[in-house]
XYZ file of C-alpha atoms in Angstrom:
599
model
C 0.000 0.000 0.000
C 1.182 3.509 -0.728
C 2.857 4.903 2.423
C 0.886 8.151 2.399
C -2.480 6.371 2.362
C -1.360 3.976 5.081
C -0.127 6.805 7.298
C -3.467 8.614 6.980
C -5.431 5.453 7.856
C -3.276 4.643 10.890
C -3.452 8.266 12.088
C -7.263 8.284 11.842
C -7.544 5.009 13.751
C -5.167 6.283 16.442
C -7.088 9.530 16.885
C -10.461 7.807 17.198
C -9.456 4.730 19.228
C -9.556 6.307 22.734
C -12.965 7.818 21.960
C -14.707 4.579 20.960
C -12.849 1.661 22.559
C -13.193 0.391 26.156
C -10.334 0.842 28.639
C -9.104 -2.742 28.291
C -8.652 -2.378 24.537
C -6.838 0.927 25.023
C -4.482 -0.768 27.486
C -3.837 -3.471 24.904
C -3.076 -0.832 22.256
C -0.722 0.913 24.681
C 1.238 -2.317 25.110
C 1.326 -2.789 21.346
C 2.787 0.701 20.949
C 5.392 0.063 23.666
C 6.406 -3.256 22.137
C 6.503 -1.810 18.611
C 9.068 0.782 19.739
C 11.447 -1.978 20.809
C 10.749 -4.079 17.716
C 11.437 -1.055 15.513
C 14.959 -1.036 16.904
C 15.279 -4.734 16.074
C 14.175 -4.024 12.509
C 17.114 -1.651 12.192
C 19.565 -3.855 14.089
C 18.596 -7.382 13.051
C 16.437 -7.148 9.950
C 18.470 -4.475 8.176
C 21.882 -4.681 9.836
C 21.968 -8.469 10.242
C 22.917 -8.425 13.961
C 20.717 -10.626 16.136
C 20.159 -9.380 19.683
C 18.301 -11.100 22.514
C 19.076 -8.329 24.980
C 16.732 -5.516 23.969
C 14.467 -6.105 26.968
C 17.416 -5.261 29.234
C 17.655 -1.809 27.647
C 13.940 -1.347 28.300
C 14.564 -2.148 31.947
C 17.615 0.101 32.174
C 15.596 3.170 31.250
C 12.583 2.108 33.316
C 14.691 1.711 36.441
C 16.531 4.993 35.816
C 13.346 7.059 35.688
C 11.906 5.100 38.618
C 14.960 5.893 40.734
C 14.804 9.605 39.912
C 11.081 9.934 40.512
C 10.564 7.736 43.591
C 13.717 8.255 45.671
C 12.931 10.573 48.568
C 16.480 11.855 49.100
C 18.341 12.115 45.829
C 22.102 12.778 45.872
C 23.035 16.452 45.739
C 24.144 16.207 42.094
C 20.637 14.969 41.151
C 18.497 16.941 43.601
C 17.958 19.732 41.074
C 15.833 17.379 38.949
C 13.070 17.520 41.617
C 12.036 13.989 40.674
C 10.724 15.064 37.264
C 9.848 12.177 34.887
C 11.139 14.289 32.005
C 14.594 14.356 33.548
C 14.108 10.616 34.022
C 13.757 10.385 30.248
C 16.941 12.401 29.645
C 19.024 10.411 32.123
C 17.527 7.134 30.919
C 18.504 7.877 27.325
C 21.991 9.050 28.301
C 22.677 6.046 30.520
C 21.313 3.629 27.917
C 23.439 5.221 25.186
C 26.559 4.961 27.373
C 25.901 1.314 28.286
C 25.062 0.507 24.647
C 28.358 2.007 23.479
C 30.284 -0.119 25.985
C 28.356 -3.326 25.209
C 28.522 -2.634 21.484
C 32.295 -2.205 21.633
C 32.534 -5.574 23.418
C 30.082 -7.632 21.361
C 29.714 -6.178 17.860
C 33.140 -7.412 16.825
C 31.835 -10.947 17.320
C 30.418 -12.809 14.346
C 28.299 -15.850 13.642
C 26.533 -17.390 16.635
C 28.892 -15.639 19.071
C 27.114 -12.299 18.640
C 23.629 -13.449 19.760
C 25.251 -15.461 22.565
C 27.020 -12.292 23.674
C 23.733 -10.365 23.755
C 22.175 -13.168 25.823
C 25.050 -12.871 28.302
C 24.726 -9.155 28.970
C 20.935 -9.320 28.769
C 20.825 -11.892 31.572
C 23.431 -9.936 33.567
C 21.368 -6.746 33.500
C 18.206 -8.691 34.368
C 19.796 -10.161 37.508
C 21.285 -6.767 38.331
C 17.774 -5.297 38.427
C 16.713 -8.048 40.831
C 19.609 -7.449 43.218
C 18.923 -3.713 43.675
C 17.282 -3.724 47.088
C 16.787 0.032 46.909
C 14.547 -0.634 43.904
C 12.587 -3.389 45.612
C 14.628 -6.338 44.315
C 12.395 -8.889 42.583
C 9.335 -7.457 44.342
C 9.598 -4.215 42.441
C 8.620 -0.588 42.970
C 5.134 0.882 42.964
C 3.696 4.406 43.132
C 5.750 5.673 40.199
C 4.371 9.153 39.442
C 2.482 9.749 36.183
C 3.739 11.996 33.437
C 2.698 15.633 33.604
C 2.566 17.989 30.670
C 2.356 21.558 31.974
C -0.648 21.237 34.330
C -2.103 18.182 32.618
C -1.644 14.953 34.592
C -1.452 11.925 32.260
C -2.576 9.243 34.686
C -5.118 7.468 32.496
C -4.538 4.911 29.757
C -6.444 7.022 27.243
C -4.166 9.984 27.894
C -0.962 7.920 27.722
C -2.236 6.373 24.486
C -1.590 9.568 22.565
C 1.878 10.024 24.112
C 2.921 6.470 23.261
C 1.636 6.551 19.712
C 3.014 9.997 18.900
C 6.466 8.864 20.063
C 6.086 5.628 18.071
C 5.129 7.609 14.954
C 8.185 9.846 15.417
C 10.435 6.791 15.797
C 9.001 5.241 12.623
C 9.531 8.521 10.783
C 13.155 8.677 11.966
C 13.822 5.059 11.000
C 12.290 5.458 7.544
C 14.339 8.599 6.888
C 17.531 6.979 8.120
C 17.127 3.906 5.918
C 16.560 6.116 2.872
C 19.831 7.985 3.372
C 23.564 7.611 2.880
C 23.966 6.396 6.477
C 21.063 3.993 5.979
C 22.655 2.446 2.895
C 25.787 1.831 4.945
C 23.730 0.024 7.600
C 21.912 -2.000 4.941
C 25.269 -3.044 3.496
C 26.189 -4.747 6.782
C 23.981 -7.712 5.968
C 26.040 -9.710 3.493
C 28.186 -6.919 2.091
C 30.700 -5.801 4.733
C 33.809 -6.502 2.658
C 32.351 -4.614 -0.289
C 31.220 -1.739 1.946
C 34.699 -1.327 3.466
C 36.184 -1.251 -0.037
C 33.751 1.591 -0.844
C 34.952 3.587 2.163
C 32.206 2.650 4.657
C 33.293 2.344 8.280
C 31.277 -0.805 8.944
C 31.981 -0.908 12.686
C 30.712 2.644 13.021
C 27.544 1.665 11.120
C 27.066 -1.297 13.449
C 27.390 0.971 16.469
C 24.889 3.436 15.015
C 22.285 0.700 14.500
C 22.990 -0.783 17.933
C 22.753 2.507 19.836
C 19.612 3.661 18.007
C 17.885 0.337 18.707
C 18.887 0.666 22.375
C 17.501 4.227 22.524
C 14.166 3.073 21.064
C 14.056 0.400 23.775
C 14.885 3.063 26.373
C 11.976 5.209 25.193
C 9.715 2.192 25.587
C 11.026 1.556 29.102
C 10.421 5.154 30.194
C 6.883 5.094 28.828
C 6.242 1.669 30.379
C 7.289 2.843 33.848
C 5.012 5.897 33.816
C 2.118 4.066 32.168
C 2.180 0.970 34.387
C 3.401 2.985 37.414
C 4.874 -0.205 38.816
C 7.947 -2.144 37.728
C 9.810 -5.292 38.682
C 12.486 -7.227 36.766
C 10.081 -9.730 35.139
C 9.301 -7.768 31.916
C 13.000 -7.183 31.286
C 14.253 -10.761 31.181
C 15.480 -12.998 28.377
C 12.003 -14.405 27.673
C 10.813 -10.911 26.745
C 13.868 -10.398 24.561
C 12.853 -13.546 22.680
C 9.285 -12.267 22.370
C 10.562 -9.037 20.798
C 12.457 -11.063 18.207
C 9.327 -13.118 17.521
C 7.378 -9.902 16.969
C 9.984 -8.747 14.455
C 9.915 -12.090 12.625
C 6.126 -12.225 12.538
C 5.651 -8.713 11.220
C 8.579 -8.645 8.818
C 12.028 -8.222 10.265
C 13.186 -5.846 7.524
C 10.101 -3.625 7.441
C 9.347 -0.486 9.440
C 5.621 -1.200 9.239
C 6.331 -4.841 10.072
C 7.403 -3.745 13.567
C 3.926 -2.426 14.277
C 2.196 -5.386 12.622
C 4.343 -7.927 14.470
C 3.848 -6.302 17.876
C 0.085 -6.114 17.326
C -0.246 -9.649 15.993
C 1.705 -11.323 18.800
C 0.055 -9.285 21.561
C -3.499 -9.867 20.313
C -2.921 -13.544 19.494
C -1.510 -14.208 22.941
C -4.519 -12.509 24.530
C -6.980 -14.489 22.427
C -5.246 -17.789 23.091
C -5.130 -17.103 26.837
C -8.883 -16.425 26.790
C -10.049 -19.182 24.407
C -7.857 -22.224 25.064
C -8.790 -22.682 28.754
C -12.439 -22.804 27.672
C -11.637 -25.563 25.185
C -8.872 -27.550 26.918
C -9.404 -26.716 30.555
C -7.700 -24.309 32.911
C -4.641 -26.434 33.722
C -1.443 -25.926 31.708
C -0.152 -23.161 29.518
C -1.591 -24.469 26.260
C -1.382 -21.035 24.655
C 2.433 -21.224 24.604
C 2.332 -24.569 22.775
C -0.246 -23.441 20.227
C 1.484 -20.113 19.724
C 4.801 -21.831 19.095
C 3.229 -24.093 16.472
C 1.610 -21.096 14.777
C 4.968 -19.322 14.576
C 6.595 -22.403 12.999
C 3.763 -22.542 10.443
C 4.149 -18.832 9.677
C 7.900 -19.151 9.191
C 7.290 -21.976 6.708
C 4.599 -20.178 4.750
C 5.975 -16.648 4.891
C 9.582 -16.615 6.162
C 9.904 -12.886 5.449
C 6.941 -12.100 7.753
C 3.355 -10.932 7.403
C 3.977 -7.436 6.067
C 5.738 -8.471 2.818
C 3.085 -11.164 2.376
C 0.250 -8.650 2.757
C 1.959 -6.180 0.404
C 2.013 -8.859 -2.304
C -1.754 -9.277 -1.938
C -2.503 -5.612 -2.570
C -3.127 -4.313 -6.107
C 0.094 -3.330 -7.864
C -1.193 0.227 -8.273
C -1.254 0.585 -4.464
C 2.372 -0.352 -4.016
C 5.228 2.081 -3.779
C 7.665 0.648 -6.304
C 10.218 3.398 -5.893
C 10.749 5.658 -2.914
C 13.689 7.482 -4.500
C 13.566 10.484 -6.766
C 16.494 12.052 -8.579
C 16.832 15.780 -9.092
C 18.691 16.186 -12.377
C 19.242 19.848 -11.476
C 21.183 18.950 -8.335
C 24.731 20.229 -8.141
C 27.330 17.794 -9.464
C 29.756 16.361 -6.910
C 33.278 17.740 -6.886
C 35.923 15.538 -8.510
C 39.475 14.899 -7.418
C 42.407 16.071 -9.530
C 43.928 13.073 -11.272
C 47.719 12.568 -11.083
C 49.847 13.544 -14.069
C 49.790 11.048 -16.925
C 52.442 8.318 -16.747
C 53.199 9.154 -13.118
C 53.702 6.113 -10.870
C 50.564 5.427 -8.803
C 50.782 1.881 -7.473
C 53.858 -0.236 -6.899
C 54.439 -3.674 -5.385
C 57.961 -4.364 -4.135
C 58.993 -7.974 -3.441
C 55.520 -8.850 -2.156
C 55.343 -12.294 -0.556
C 52.215 -13.835 0.952
C 52.341 -17.034 2.980
C 49.434 -19.076 4.283
C 51.152 -21.448 6.656
C 53.456 -23.523 4.469
C 51.821 -22.366 1.220
C 53.445 -19.457 -0.626
C 50.688 -17.792 -2.674
C 52.859 -14.894 -3.872
C 56.662 -14.959 -3.939
C 58.610 -11.700 -4.323
C 56.102 -10.199 -6.750
C 56.869 -6.837 -8.336
C 54.649 -4.698 -10.527
C 53.880 -1.041 -11.167
C 50.812 0.852 -12.378
C 50.959 4.326 -13.931
C 48.323 6.993 -14.456
C 46.656 6.765 -17.845
C 47.456 3.114 -18.543
C 45.703 -0.257 -18.434
C 47.785 -3.003 -16.841
C 46.563 -6.591 -17.139
C 47.452 -9.232 -14.554
C 47.025 -12.695 -16.081
C 48.008 -16.274 -15.413
C 46.592 -19.814 -15.201
C 44.113 -20.787 -12.496
C 45.854 -20.965 -9.130
C 48.638 -18.609 -10.185
C 48.007 -16.315 -7.192
C 46.383 -13.431 -9.069
C 43.457 -12.997 -6.658
C 45.778 -13.029 -3.648
C 47.933 -10.364 -5.268
C 44.857 -8.351 -6.209
C 43.573 -8.417 -2.622
C 46.919 -7.240 -1.276
C 47.072 -4.367 -3.738
C 43.630 -3.200 -2.555
C 44.489 -3.714 1.173
C 41.882 -6.430 1.668
C 44.826 -8.702 2.508
C 48.263 -7.888 3.962
C 51.642 -9.056 2.585
C 53.731 -11.323 4.782
C 56.824 -9.632 3.382
C 57.483 -6.792 0.983
C 55.681 -3.496 0.544
C 52.891 -1.944 -1.499
C 53.047 1.786 -2.198
C 50.102 3.840 -3.458
C 50.501 7.488 -4.379
C 53.857 7.592 -2.635
C 52.583 6.151 0.662
C 53.045 2.658 2.033
C 49.848 0.680 2.563
C 51.328 -1.134 5.541
C 48.840 -0.950 8.417
C 46.096 0.523 6.227
C 42.738 -1.151 5.638
C 40.556 -1.235 2.528
C 38.508 1.763 3.696
C 41.572 3.958 4.180
C 42.943 2.965 0.780
C 39.584 3.776 -0.813
C 39.801 7.253 0.719
C 43.227 7.641 -0.920
C 41.648 7.135 -4.349
C 41.641 3.414 -5.107
C 38.456 1.541 -5.958
C 37.853 -2.069 -6.949
C 35.423 -4.726 -8.081
C 35.308 -8.364 -6.969
C 35.851 -11.725 -8.656
C 32.544 -12.957 -7.263
C 30.016 -10.134 -7.576
C 29.302 -8.459 -4.249
C 26.138 -6.395 -4.138
C 22.886 -6.082 -2.182
C 20.319 -7.959 -4.312
C 17.172 -6.531 -2.678
C 18.337 -2.924 -3.107
C 17.873 -1.069 -6.361
C 20.684 -0.605 -8.867
C 20.697 3.095 -7.947
C 21.147 2.434 -4.225
C 23.865 -0.169 -4.836
C 25.844 2.217 -6.986
C 25.269 5.137 -4.583
C 27.179 3.135 -1.955
C 30.272 3.909 -3.984
C 29.781 7.612 -3.311
C 29.599 7.122 0.468
C 32.924 8.877 1.103
C 31.814 11.875 -0.931
C 29.013 12.730 1.498
C 29.370 14.383 4.895
C 25.927 14.485 6.514
C 25.533 12.263 9.562
C 22.869 10.310 11.397
C 20.990 13.249 12.920
C 20.639 15.022 9.567
C 19.515 11.800 7.896
C 16.977 10.985 10.620
C 15.393 14.428 10.394
C 15.507 14.510 6.593
C 17.870 17.489 6.565
C 20.412 15.982 4.136
C 18.209 16.032 1.039
C 20.435 18.343 -0.999
C 23.508 16.212 -0.417
C 21.498 13.039 -0.978
C 20.287 14.330 -4.325
C 23.874 15.053 -5.347
C 24.903 11.500 -4.415
C 21.965 9.945 -6.281
C 22.618 12.088 -9.320
C 26.237 10.911 -9.363
C 25.086 7.299 -9.071
C 22.677 7.729 -11.967
C 25.408 9.268 -14.131
C 27.732 6.336 -13.501
C 24.944 3.822 -14.151
C 24.262 5.449 -17.503
C 27.994 5.587 -18.159
C 28.295 1.774 -18.036
C 25.153 1.245 -20.126
C 22.623 0.311 -17.427
C 20.496 3.462 -17.674
C 17.237 1.572 -18.183
C 17.766 -0.418 -14.955
C 18.232 2.482 -12.509
C 15.316 1.504 -10.263
C 15.464 -2.246 -10.905
C 16.312 -4.580 -8.019
C 19.967 -5.490 -8.431
C 19.215 -9.169 -7.888
C 17.114 -9.201 -11.066
C 20.074 -8.312 -13.293
C 21.984 -10.867 -15.340
C 25.517 -11.711 -14.178
C 27.150 -9.552 -16.838
C 24.970 -6.591 -15.878
C 25.846 -7.102 -12.221
C 29.523 -6.803 -13.121
C 28.790 -3.523 -14.872
C 26.952 -2.404 -11.741
C 30.117 -3.077 -9.740
C 32.160 -0.966 -12.142
C 29.627 1.879 -11.876
C 29.795 1.636 -8.074
C 33.589 1.746 -8.145
C 33.551 4.785 -10.454
C 31.103 6.505 -8.113
C 33.885 6.862 -5.533
C 35.813 9.102 -7.967
C 39.010 6.998 -7.984
C 42.355 7.683 -9.615
C 43.177 3.945 -9.672
C 40.574 1.355 -10.658
C 41.186 -2.345 -9.925
C 38.896 -4.711 -11.853
C 38.666 -8.421 -11.053
C 37.470 -10.302 -14.171
C 35.182 -7.496 -15.390
C 34.376 -9.214 -18.712
C 33.237 -12.511 -17.191
C 29.618 -13.194 -18.137
C 29.420 -10.388 -20.709
C 28.227 -10.980 -24.267
C 30.347 -9.882 -27.238
C 28.680 -6.493 -27.680
C 28.778 -5.867 -23.923
C 32.514 -6.612 -23.928
C 32.988 -4.140 -26.746
C 31.084 -1.470 -24.804
C 33.147 -2.224 -21.674
C 36.388 -1.967 -23.644
C 35.296 1.390 -25.056
C 34.494 2.610 -21.535
C 37.888 1.508 -20.175
C 39.687 3.160 -23.081
C 37.772 6.365 -22.353
C 38.692 6.182 -18.663
C 42.319 5.616 -19.575
C 42.136 8.673 -21.812
C 40.904 10.717 -18.854
C 44.034 9.764 -16.932
C 42.647 6.928 -14.801
C 44.993 4.049 -13.960
C 43.363 0.642 -14.468
C 44.589 -2.751 -13.328
C 42.524 -5.727 -14.415
C 42.656 -9.447 -13.779
C 41.066 -11.253 -16.669
C 40.900 -14.699 -18.326
C 39.572 -13.500 -21.691
C 42.813 -13.211 -23.653
C 41.258 -11.552 -26.695
C 39.788 -8.870 -24.432
C 43.130 -8.346 -22.668
C 45.385 -8.335 -25.736
C 43.280 -5.734 -27.534
C 42.989 -3.456 -24.519
C 45.996 -3.527 -22.173
C 49.068 -1.296 -22.516
C 51.182 -3.731 -20.522
C 50.688 -7.259 -19.244
C 52.087 -8.995 -16.170
C 51.979 -12.807 -16.180
C 52.036 -14.954 -13.024
C 52.498 -18.656 -12.438
C 52.709 -20.442 -9.084
C 52.728 -17.074 -7.327
C 55.717 -15.697 -9.208
C 56.253 -13.197 -12.004
C 57.244 -15.051 -15.180
C 56.816 -12.314 -17.811
C 56.056 -8.635 -18.233
C 55.758 -6.579 -21.388
C 53.640 -5.359 -24.272
C 50.765 -7.546 -25.524
C 52.612 -8.729 -28.643
C 55.663 -9.600 -26.553
C 53.594 -11.648 -24.124
C 51.893 -13.532 -26.960
C 55.229 -14.904 -28.165
C 56.959 -15.319 -24.792
C 58.091 -18.984 -24.340
C 57.531 -18.945 -20.573
C 53.951 -17.729 -21.059
C 53.250 -20.349 -23.720
C 54.685 -22.983 -21.416
C 52.402 -21.861 -18.576
C 49.225 -21.765 -20.686
C 49.822 -24.504 -23.246
C 52.215 -26.821 -21.468
C 55.090 -26.219 -23.853
C 56.038 -25.037 -27.354
C 57.616 -26.837 -30.296
């Protein structure tokens, strides 16, 4: 459904609900809103960023206990006495404390990968839960009651109907922020975390920073929920902040659609209402003994995951008429100012040099004292039989891998100790042997990732939609590069729908979007048809004419011989020949390597 229509419908329902529904239903809607806030953070963290967390309930509790302490403690310390027990200062301190704890926990756990990351979140989630229970000043496991209600000027918000509007306005603001963030430069970086971290680093994205942004924002959404929960319920104990609730939040995200902003609301509502119905109906059918609702609910979740693994929201969207769907949320202003370009080095100047590069993997020597040089305004081809060590050499030149011995120098500076992101900032860009892209994102968004370093606006600007001018400049640059490689008709197409050859062109467009002075291409002609290869060759010749330095690894000898200025040949990790194309074609060592000998 079109977002604008959906927003209007939800807003109308929210405005009318307290006027027509009984108190119990309003309480249920309040809980749905509180849960949706937490799940929204999981959409950003888990669904988009690919980082599974079971500890979000602990962040809810952290904020809830912070505001409870400030508002119920009779004798606050001197440094807090000025707050006068105001719930609004409870919100501020809750957010600040949660952000600080999230930064510490994120620094400790986000470097973990695989199953270690969710296990790490379970560990600190359980630790915080037991910490809440051991605070005798906060009632231990018994809890604290008589938490004061929120006040807004002279209005006391002590009824569910009054808190309903507060909860749902904050939820709407959080959804607005999340939607804006995901549609921005910072959002693309977060979306690249799920399956594209190596590619993102090569495009200049600080992936750890993006992880921390997603983690802290999700924690802050949970903190907002905890503050609202404390002043809505006006009683807290550790029970709602344990691991079981963290699992429920993940279930809500999975049910609604873990990658969808609207799925957070749908998932929270579906789980909350279903649990209520099952708790009411099953005892009437099966008797009052036993928690049959948990068994039935678990079976229903398994069935849902089989039938619609992406969740209910994507499933429902598919059922709506195509005219209702928003096929493209991006617009491009062709009148936007063009991005500034770097000054290319003087033609024939030395850009990239490898000196006696050796790479060992245990007892295996993949590269042995390799030397090569790349100059501005030339195309250098790196060729050799399968297993010659070309990919290893390529990865070391682009700082994805590090030499065991020797040195790589780019633009007069050693790459020792530098990572792929830092080298990208210096002006080197690359493609990959096996295409690395984000298949569910559009061609435009994939290519715009290449321009990440050329933008400056941060998370706050993106969340509040204040970076539109810069965003339009980035999208315009992406469109220009897409058209430059011949994919102009696929700008808004999902990248996963492209043929393999077109995906390779997408990678080249993305690399060009970073405005490099050295372009490293790993088998760019693989999968291309004859006419596409001709078009690619024409593009590379044009780039060479502009002063760009190009190094390519390629198996298509006809493509290489008709294009390269110089060729370097490897075998068994060593340099066996270097020279002009016609020299390489008649070199005995090269013929021996490729053909097994010459007469």
